[in-house]
PDB file of C-alpha atoms in Angstrom:
ATOM      1  CA  UNK W 218     -18.558  25.887 -13.858  1.00 78.00           C
ATOM      2  CA  UNK W 219     -17.860  22.323 -13.771  1.00 87.00           C
ATOM      3  CA  UNK W 220     -17.407  19.711 -11.129  1.00 89.00           C
ATOM      4  CA  UNK W 221     -13.704  20.330 -10.862  1.00 89.00           C
ATOM      5  CA  UNK W 222     -13.996  24.337 -10.612  1.00 90.00           C
ATOM      6  CA  UNK W 223     -16.606  23.644  -7.239  1.00 91.00           C
ATOM      7  CA  UNK W 224     -13.773  21.080  -5.857  1.00 91.00           C
ATOM      8  CA  UNK W 225     -11.040  23.993  -6.478  1.00 92.00           C
ATOM      9  CA  UNK W 226     -13.058  26.584  -4.863  1.00 93.00           C
ATOM     10  CA  UNK W 227     -14.498  24.881  -2.096  1.00 93.00           C
ATOM     11  CA  UNK W 228     -10.853  23.702  -0.312  1.00 94.00           C
ATOM     12  CA  UNK W 229      -9.319  26.401  -1.683  1.00 94.00           C
ATOM     13  CA  UNK W 230     -11.578  28.900  -0.141  1.00 94.00           C
ATOM     14  CA  UNK W 231     -11.543  27.174   2.938  1.00 94.00           C
ATOM     15  CA  UNK W 232      -8.258  27.479   2.778  1.00 95.00           C
ATOM     16  CA  UNK W 233      -7.659  30.674   2.107  1.00 95.00           C
ATOM     17  CA  UNK W 234     -10.938  32.567   2.442  1.00 92.00           C
ATOM     18  CA  UNK W 235     -11.519  30.575   6.213  1.00 94.00           C
ATOM     19  CA  UNK W 236      -7.957  30.548   7.846  1.00 95.00           C
ATOM     20  CA  UNK W 237      -8.056  26.502   8.137  1.00 97.00           C
ATOM     21  CA  UNK W 238      -4.546  25.460   7.753  1.00 97.00           C
ATOM     22  CA  UNK W 239      -4.655  21.779   6.008  1.00 97.00           C
ATOM     23  CA  UNK W 240      -8.060  20.988   3.532  1.00 97.00           C
ATOM     24  CA  UNK W 241      -8.653  17.440   2.390  1.00 97.00           C
ATOM     25  CA  UNK W 242     -11.827  16.470   0.203  1.00 96.00           C
ATOM     26  CA  UNK W 243     -11.831  12.715   0.878  1.00 96.00           C
ATOM     27  CA  UNK W 244     -13.622  11.322  -1.260  1.00 95.00           C
ATOM     28  CA  UNK W 245     -15.816   7.533  -2.076  1.00 93.00           C
ATOM     29  CA  UNK W 246     -13.533   5.388  -4.207  1.00 93.00           C
ATOM     30  CA  UNK W 247     -13.404   2.189  -5.692  1.00 92.00           C
ATOM     31  CA  UNK W 248     -16.059   1.460  -5.120  1.00 91.00           C
ATOM     32  CA  UNK W 249     -17.617   2.695  -2.315  1.00 91.00           C
ATOM     33  CA  UNK W 250     -15.194   0.572  -0.540  1.00 93.00           C
ATOM     34  CA  UNK W 251     -12.427   3.258   0.799  1.00 95.00           C
ATOM     35  CA  UNK W 252     -11.905   7.107   1.247  1.00 96.00           C
ATOM     36  CA  UNK W 253      -9.177   8.927  -1.474  1.00 97.00           C
ATOM     37  CA  UNK W 254      -8.132  12.530  -1.368  1.00 96.00           C
ATOM     38  CA  UNK W 255      -9.184  13.773  -4.615  1.00 95.00           C
ATOM     39  CA  UNK W 256      -8.500  17.041  -3.614  1.00 96.00           C
ATOM     40  CA  UNK W 257      -6.295  19.481  -1.184  1.00 97.00           C
ATOM     41  CA  UNK W 258      -5.428  22.623   0.322  1.00 97.00           C
ATOM     42  CA  UNK W 259      -2.598  23.709   2.671  1.00 96.00           C
ATOM     43  CA  UNK W 260       1.353  23.377   3.062  1.00 95.00           C
ATOM     44  CA  UNK W 261       1.517  19.993   3.929  1.00 93.00           C
ATOM     45  CA  UNK W 262      -1.290  18.162   1.943  1.00 95.00           C
ATOM     46  CA  UNK W 263       0.026  17.790  -1.056  1.00 95.00           C
ATOM     47  CA  UNK W 264       1.785  13.861   0.090  1.00 95.00           C
ATOM     48  CA  UNK W 265      -2.800  13.178   0.757  1.00 96.00           C
ATOM     49  CA  UNK W 266      -3.352  12.922  -3.142  1.00 96.00           C
ATOM     50  CA  UNK W 267      -1.242  10.220  -3.530  1.00 95.00           C
ATOM     51  CA  UNK W 268      -1.104   8.834   0.718  1.00 95.00           C
ATOM     52  CA  UNK W 269      -4.425   9.423   1.701  1.00 96.00           C
ATOM     53  CA  UNK W 270      -6.500   6.360   2.001  1.00 95.00           C
ATOM     54  CA  UNK W 271      -9.085   4.877   4.579  1.00 95.00           C
ATOM     55  CA  UNK W 272     -11.093   1.698   4.045  1.00 94.00           C
ATOM     56  CA  UNK W 273     -14.454   1.236   5.109  1.00 93.00           C
ATOM     57  CA  UNK W 274     -14.444  -1.680   6.471  1.00 88.00           C
ATOM     58  CA  UNK W 275     -18.783  -2.206   7.192  1.00 86.00           C
ATOM     59  CA  UNK W 276     -17.772  -4.379  10.880  1.00 89.00           C
ATOM     60  CA  UNK W 277     -15.538  -1.413  12.314  1.00 90.00           C
ATOM     61  CA  UNK W 278     -16.701   1.896  11.104  1.00 91.00           C
ATOM     62  CA  UNK W 279     -14.659   4.995  11.298  1.00 94.00           C
ATOM     63  CA  UNK W 280     -14.714   8.359  11.918  1.00 96.00           C
ATOM     64  CA  UNK W 281     -15.137   9.728   8.126  1.00 96.00           C
ATOM     65  CA  UNK W 282     -17.978   6.888   8.098  1.00 95.00           C
ATOM     66  CA  UNK W 283     -19.602   8.134  10.942  1.00 95.00           C
ATOM     67  CA  UNK W 284     -19.784  11.576   8.910  1.00 96.00           C
ATOM     68  CA  UNK W 285     -21.519  10.206   6.201  1.00 94.00           C
ATOM     69  CA  UNK W 286     -24.141   8.225   6.828  1.00 93.00           C
ATOM     70  CA  UNK W 287     -25.065  10.605   9.843  1.00 95.00           C
ATOM     71  CA  UNK W 288     -24.744  13.362   6.961  1.00 95.00           C
ATOM     72  CA  UNK W 289     -23.724  15.721  11.092  1.00 95.00           C
ATOM     73  CA  UNK W 290     -20.172  17.909  10.735  1.00 97.00           C
ATOM     74  CA  UNK W 291     -18.798  17.139  13.480  1.00 97.00           C
ATOM     75  CA  UNK W 292     -15.734  19.649  15.303  1.00 97.00           C
ATOM     76  CA  UNK W 293     -13.552  16.591  17.172  1.00 97.00           C
ATOM     77  CA  UNK W 294     -11.600  17.362  19.960  1.00 94.00           C
ATOM     78  CA  UNK W 295     -14.434  19.014  21.765  1.00 93.00           C
ATOM     79  CA  UNK W 296     -16.350  17.844  24.577  1.00 90.00           C
ATOM     80  CA  UNK W 297     -18.878  17.842  22.353  1.00 91.00           C
ATOM     81  CA  UNK W 298     -17.469  14.908  20.143  1.00 93.00           C
ATOM     82  CA  UNK W 299     -15.761  13.150  22.996  1.00 93.00           C
ATOM     83  CA  UNK W 300     -18.737  10.479  23.087  1.00 94.00           C
ATOM     84  CA  UNK W 301     -16.855   9.448  19.286  1.00 95.00           C
ATOM     85  CA  UNK W 302     -13.704   9.645  20.067  1.00 94.00           C
ATOM     86  CA  UNK W 303     -13.249   5.082  19.697  1.00 94.00           C
ATOM     87  CA  UNK W 304     -14.314   6.252  16.014  1.00 95.00           C
ATOM     88  CA  UNK W 305     -11.370   8.059  15.424  1.00 95.00           C
ATOM     89  CA  UNK W 306      -9.220   4.949  14.488  1.00 93.00           C
ATOM     90  CA  UNK W 307      -5.327   4.740  14.934  1.00 93.00           C
ATOM     91  CA  UNK W 308      -5.470   3.815  11.037  1.00 92.00           C
ATOM     92  CA  UNK W 309      -7.446   8.493  10.994  1.00 93.00           C
ATOM     93  CA  UNK W 310      -4.864   9.083  13.076  1.00 93.00           C
ATOM     94  CA  UNK W 311      -2.172   7.762  10.952  1.00 93.00           C
ATOM     95  CA  UNK W 312      -3.391   9.705   8.210  1.00 92.00           C
ATOM     96  CA  UNK W 313      -4.182  12.922   9.761  1.00 94.00           C
ATOM     97  CA  UNK W 314      -2.273  13.124  12.917  1.00 91.00           C
ATOM     98  CA  UNK W 315      -3.823  14.013  16.204  1.00 91.00           C
ATOM     99  CA  UNK W 316      -5.410  16.760  17.647  1.00 92.00           C
ATOM    100  CA  UNK W 317      -8.412  18.569  16.855  1.00 96.00           C
ATOM    101  CA  UNK W 318     -10.548  18.379  13.198  1.00 97.00           C
ATOM    102  CA  UNK W 319     -13.550  19.361  11.271  1.00 98.00           C
ATOM    103  CA  UNK W 320     -15.362  16.792   9.680  1.00 98.00           C
ATOM    104  CA  UNK W 321     -18.307  17.261   6.734  1.00 97.00           C
ATOM    105  CA  UNK W 322     -20.007  14.645   4.609  1.00 97.00           C
ATOM    106  CA  UNK W 323     -20.472  16.362   0.924  1.00 95.00           C
ATOM    107  CA  UNK W 324     -23.561  14.990  -0.248  1.00 93.00           C
ATOM    108  CA  UNK W 325     -24.925  16.462  -3.855  1.00 91.00           C
ATOM    109  CA  UNK W 326     -28.977  15.684  -2.758  1.00 90.00           C
ATOM    110  CA  UNK W 327     -28.960  12.755  -1.130  1.00 90.00           C
ATOM    111  CA  UNK W 328     -25.776  11.066  -3.298  1.00 90.00           C
ATOM    112  CA  UNK W 329     -22.791  10.478  -0.892  1.00 92.00           C
ATOM    113  CA  UNK W 330     -19.319  12.217  -2.136  1.00 92.00           C
ATOM    114  CA  UNK W 331     -17.669  12.012   0.803  1.00 95.00           C
ATOM    115  CA  UNK W 332     -15.935  13.651   2.991  1.00 96.00           C
ATOM    116  CA  UNK W 333     -14.713  17.369   3.737  1.00 97.00           C
ATOM    117  CA  UNK W 334     -11.832  17.499   6.591  1.00 97.00           C
ATOM    118  CA  UNK W 335      -9.900  20.606   7.299  1.00 98.00           C
ATOM    119  CA  UNK W 336      -7.286  21.584  10.549  1.00 98.00           C
ATOM    120  CA  UNK W 337      -4.795  24.220  12.243  1.00 97.00           C
ATOM    121  CA  UNK W 338      -1.938  21.095  12.571  1.00 95.00           C
ATOM    122  CA  UNK W 339       0.540  23.356  10.745  1.00 95.00           C
ATOM    123  CA  UNK W 340       0.607  26.341  13.445  1.00 95.00           C
ATOM    124  CA  UNK W 341      -0.717  24.463  16.572  1.00 94.00           C
ATOM    125  CA  UNK W 342      -2.962  27.383  16.772  1.00 95.00           C
ATOM    126  CA  UNK W 343      -7.167  26.222  17.848  1.00 95.00           C
ATOM    127  CA  UNK W 344      -9.805  26.311  15.169  1.00 97.00           C
ATOM    128  CA  UNK W 345     -12.811  28.700  15.735  1.00 96.00           C
ATOM    129  CA  UNK W 346     -16.504  28.909  15.803  1.00 96.00           C
ATOM    130  CA  UNK W 347     -16.186  31.197  12.299  1.00 96.00           C
ATOM    131  CA  UNK W 348     -14.439  28.612  10.739  1.00 97.00           C
ATOM    132  CA  UNK W 349     -16.838  25.802  11.699  1.00 97.00           C
ATOM    133  CA  UNK W 350     -19.618  27.689  10.929  1.00 96.00           C
ATOM    134  CA  UNK W 351     -17.677  28.812   7.548  1.00 95.00           C
ATOM    135  CA  UNK W 352     -17.153  24.714   7.068  1.00 96.00           C
ATOM    136  CA  UNK W 353     -20.420  23.786   6.996  1.00 96.00           C
ATOM    137  CA  UNK W 354     -21.593  26.028   5.262  1.00 95.00           C
ATOM    138  CA  UNK W 355     -19.113  25.792   2.674  1.00 94.00           C
ATOM    139  CA  UNK W 356     -20.544  21.734   2.501  1.00 94.00           C
ATOM    140  CA  UNK W 357     -23.465  22.472   2.443  1.00 94.00           C
ATOM    141  CA  UNK W 358     -23.228  24.896  -0.689  1.00 92.00           C
ATOM    142  CA  UNK W 359     -20.457  22.842  -2.788  1.00 93.00           C
ATOM    143  CA  UNK W 360     -23.171  20.174  -2.516  1.00 91.00           C
ATOM    144  CA  UNK W 361     -26.005  22.193  -3.672  1.00 92.00           C
ATOM    145  CA  UNK W 362     -23.632  22.945  -6.760  1.00 91.00           C
ATOM    146  CA  UNK W 363     -23.239  19.729  -7.220  1.00 90.00           C
ATOM    147  CA  UNK W 364     -27.171  18.931  -7.381  1.00 90.00           C
ATOM    148  CA  UNK W 365     -27.057  21.492  -9.629  1.00 91.00           C
ATOM    149  CA  UNK W 366     -24.355  20.553 -11.864  1.00 90.00           C
ATOM    150  CA  UNK W 367     -25.617  16.935 -11.667  1.00 85.00           C
ATOM    151  CA  UNK W 368     -29.274  18.224 -12.979  1.00 82.00           C
ATOM    152  CA  UNK W 369     -28.122  20.179 -15.771  1.00 73.00           C
ATOM    153  CA  UNK W 370     -26.228  17.200 -17.256  1.00 61.00           C
ATOM    154  CA  UNK W 371     -29.340  15.602 -17.520  1.00 55.00           C
TER     155      UNK W 371
END
């Protein structure tokens, strides 16, 4: 097992196993100055591999920055997360579209790897509590795998 296998299992497991229609792992790139898509799964996601590019501007944080910094998974589009709606910037919406979505930090111990994103935009079906639970668990377990792989290489 290597890092690539863990990342493939993460996005494909969420897509096929949890039924999340569009899944993306956006990693920190360009000396942590932007998020770029590293892995995607689902229909209408292939373009993200080349087109998804979300700059990090410290003076203007967006929802991806917030999730990574707070280390807290979010279900955006619900009343519980409405206080964070301003962090879903125009640029973020241009990248992923409108509507509900899930976000979770991907952490290998204390190391920030990136942000996991998922939605149900292809059919417009609502996200479910079970999907959010699976999403959070997949992100946590993938982080543990990445940490273990990093420890093993030393």
